[in-house]
Coordinates of C-alpha atoms in Angstrom, one line a residue:
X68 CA 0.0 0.0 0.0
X69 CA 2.8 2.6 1.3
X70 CA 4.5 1.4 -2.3
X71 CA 1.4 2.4 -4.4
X72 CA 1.0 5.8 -2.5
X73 CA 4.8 6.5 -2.8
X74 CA 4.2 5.7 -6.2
X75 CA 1.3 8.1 -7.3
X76 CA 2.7 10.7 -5.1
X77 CA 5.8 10.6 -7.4
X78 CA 3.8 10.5 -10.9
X79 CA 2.0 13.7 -9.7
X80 CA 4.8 15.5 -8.9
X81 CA 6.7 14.5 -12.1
X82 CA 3.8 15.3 -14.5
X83 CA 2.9 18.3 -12.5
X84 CA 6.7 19.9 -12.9
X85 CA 6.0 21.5 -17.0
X86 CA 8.3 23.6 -18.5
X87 CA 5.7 25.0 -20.4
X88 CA 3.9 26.3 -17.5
X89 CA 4.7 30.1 -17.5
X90 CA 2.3 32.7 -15.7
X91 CA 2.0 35.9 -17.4
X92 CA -1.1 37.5 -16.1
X93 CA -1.4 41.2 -15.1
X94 CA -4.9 43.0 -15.0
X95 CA -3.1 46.2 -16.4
X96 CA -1.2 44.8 -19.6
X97 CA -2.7 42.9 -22.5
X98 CA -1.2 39.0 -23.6
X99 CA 0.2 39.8 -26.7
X100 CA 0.6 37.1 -29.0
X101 CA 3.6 38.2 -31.0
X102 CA 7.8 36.6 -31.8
X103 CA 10.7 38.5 -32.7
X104 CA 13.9 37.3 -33.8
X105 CA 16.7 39.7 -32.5
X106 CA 20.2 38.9 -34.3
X107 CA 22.8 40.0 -31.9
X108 CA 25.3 40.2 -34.9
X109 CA 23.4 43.5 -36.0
X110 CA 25.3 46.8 -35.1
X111 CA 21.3 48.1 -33.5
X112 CA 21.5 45.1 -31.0
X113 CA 25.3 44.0 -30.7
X114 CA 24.8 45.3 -26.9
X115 CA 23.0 42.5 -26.2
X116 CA 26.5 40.6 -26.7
X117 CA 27.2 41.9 -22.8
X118 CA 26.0 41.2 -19.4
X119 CA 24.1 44.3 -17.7
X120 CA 23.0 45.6 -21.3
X121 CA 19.6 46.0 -22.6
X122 CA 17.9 47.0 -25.9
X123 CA 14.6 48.0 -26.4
X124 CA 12.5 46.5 -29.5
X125 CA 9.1 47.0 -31.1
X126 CA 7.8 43.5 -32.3
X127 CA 4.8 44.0 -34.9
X128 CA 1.7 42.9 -32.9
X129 CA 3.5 43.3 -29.7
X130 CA 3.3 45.2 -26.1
X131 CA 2.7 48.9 -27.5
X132 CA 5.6 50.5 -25.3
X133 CA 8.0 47.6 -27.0
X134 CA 10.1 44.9 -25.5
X135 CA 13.2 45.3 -23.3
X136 CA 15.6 42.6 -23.3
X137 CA 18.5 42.2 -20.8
X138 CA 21.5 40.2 -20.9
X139 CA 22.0 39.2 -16.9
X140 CA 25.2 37.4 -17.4
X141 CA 24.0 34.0 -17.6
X142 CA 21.3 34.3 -20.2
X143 CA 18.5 36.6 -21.1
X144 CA 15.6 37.8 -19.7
X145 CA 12.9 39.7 -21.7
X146 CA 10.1 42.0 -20.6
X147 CA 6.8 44.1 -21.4
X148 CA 8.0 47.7 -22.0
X149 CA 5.2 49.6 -19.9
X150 CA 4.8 50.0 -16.4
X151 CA 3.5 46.5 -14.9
X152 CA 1.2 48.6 -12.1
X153 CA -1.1 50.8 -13.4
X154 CA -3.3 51.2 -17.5
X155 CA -1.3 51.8 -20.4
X156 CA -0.9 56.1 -20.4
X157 CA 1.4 57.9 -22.3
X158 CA 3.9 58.5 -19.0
X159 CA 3.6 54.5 -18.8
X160 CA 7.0 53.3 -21.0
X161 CA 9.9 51.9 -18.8
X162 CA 13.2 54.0 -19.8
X163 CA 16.5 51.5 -19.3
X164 CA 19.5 52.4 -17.2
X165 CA 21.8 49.9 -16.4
X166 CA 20.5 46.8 -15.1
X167 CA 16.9 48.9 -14.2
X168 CA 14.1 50.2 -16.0
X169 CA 11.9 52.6 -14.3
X170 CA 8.3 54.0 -14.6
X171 CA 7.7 57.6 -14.4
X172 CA 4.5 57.6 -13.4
X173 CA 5.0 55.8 -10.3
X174 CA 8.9 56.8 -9.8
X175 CA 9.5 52.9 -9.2
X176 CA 13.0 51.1 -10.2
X177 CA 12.3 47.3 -11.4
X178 CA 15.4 45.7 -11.7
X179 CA 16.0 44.0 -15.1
X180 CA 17.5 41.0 -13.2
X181 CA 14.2 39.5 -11.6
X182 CA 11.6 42.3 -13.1
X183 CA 10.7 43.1 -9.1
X184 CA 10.0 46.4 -7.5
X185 CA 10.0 46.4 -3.5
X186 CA 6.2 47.4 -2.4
X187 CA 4.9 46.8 -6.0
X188 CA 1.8 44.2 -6.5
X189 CA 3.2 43.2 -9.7
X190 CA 6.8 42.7 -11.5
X191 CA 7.9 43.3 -15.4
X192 CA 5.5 41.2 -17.2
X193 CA 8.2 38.2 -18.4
X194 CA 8.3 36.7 -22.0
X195 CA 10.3 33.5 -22.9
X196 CA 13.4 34.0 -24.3
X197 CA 14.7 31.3 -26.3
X198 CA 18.8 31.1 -27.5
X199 CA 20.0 30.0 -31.1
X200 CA 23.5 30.8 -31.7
X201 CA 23.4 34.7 -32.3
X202 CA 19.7 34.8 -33.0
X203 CA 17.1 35.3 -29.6
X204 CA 13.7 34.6 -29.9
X205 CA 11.2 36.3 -27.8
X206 CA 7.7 35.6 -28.0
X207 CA 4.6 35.0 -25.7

């Protein structure tokens, strides 16, 4: 009995652990459907080629205030380009220094690292970030 317990308990926890299981919900920002391939090779994002830098990028059909992608040093992290806690406005686009982008309509510093903000409800809003060769992908 303890063998077929131990046993479920284990298939559970194996097919619960997905990869593909990515929570990108904030009440403030639209889920964009959208991919863009960013070549690092090009002079516009050759930045990209070291940690602590970050580009911005429009995708077409993507987050209206762009993309903001951020080399942390052991891969890349990409995020929404508006401010993650209040509507879309026009004083609502992130501007990037170093390793932070920050909202001037709230005067809040997220850091590019984990897309948090002490005493914020909610972080950067994350997209995946995938790696091929010189080429990232960044979709939702």
């Amino acid at each position: 009995m303890k063998k077929i317990l131990f046993l479920l308990s284990l298939t559970f926890l194996i097919l619960g652990c997905s990869k593909d299981k990515f929570n990108n919900s904030n009440p403030y920002l639209p889920n964009y459907s959208f991919s863009i391939d960013i070549n690092t090779n090009l002079p516009s994002y050759s930045g990209l080629d070291f940690s602590g830098n970050a580009i911005k990028a429009y995708p077409a059909n993507g987050p209206l205030k762009g993309i903001i992608v951020f080399n942390t040093g052991s891969g890349y992290m990409a995020f929404d380009g508006s401010c993650p806690n209040q509507t879309i406005t026009s004083c609502s686009t992130l501007t990037i220094s170093g390793g932070t982008a920050t909202c001037s309509c709230e005067s809040a510093a997220y850091s590019l690292f984990t897309g948090q903000c002490p005493g914020k409800q909610y972080p950067l809003k994350q997209y995946k970030v995938d790696v091929n060769g010189s080429v990232l992908r960044v979709y939702n």
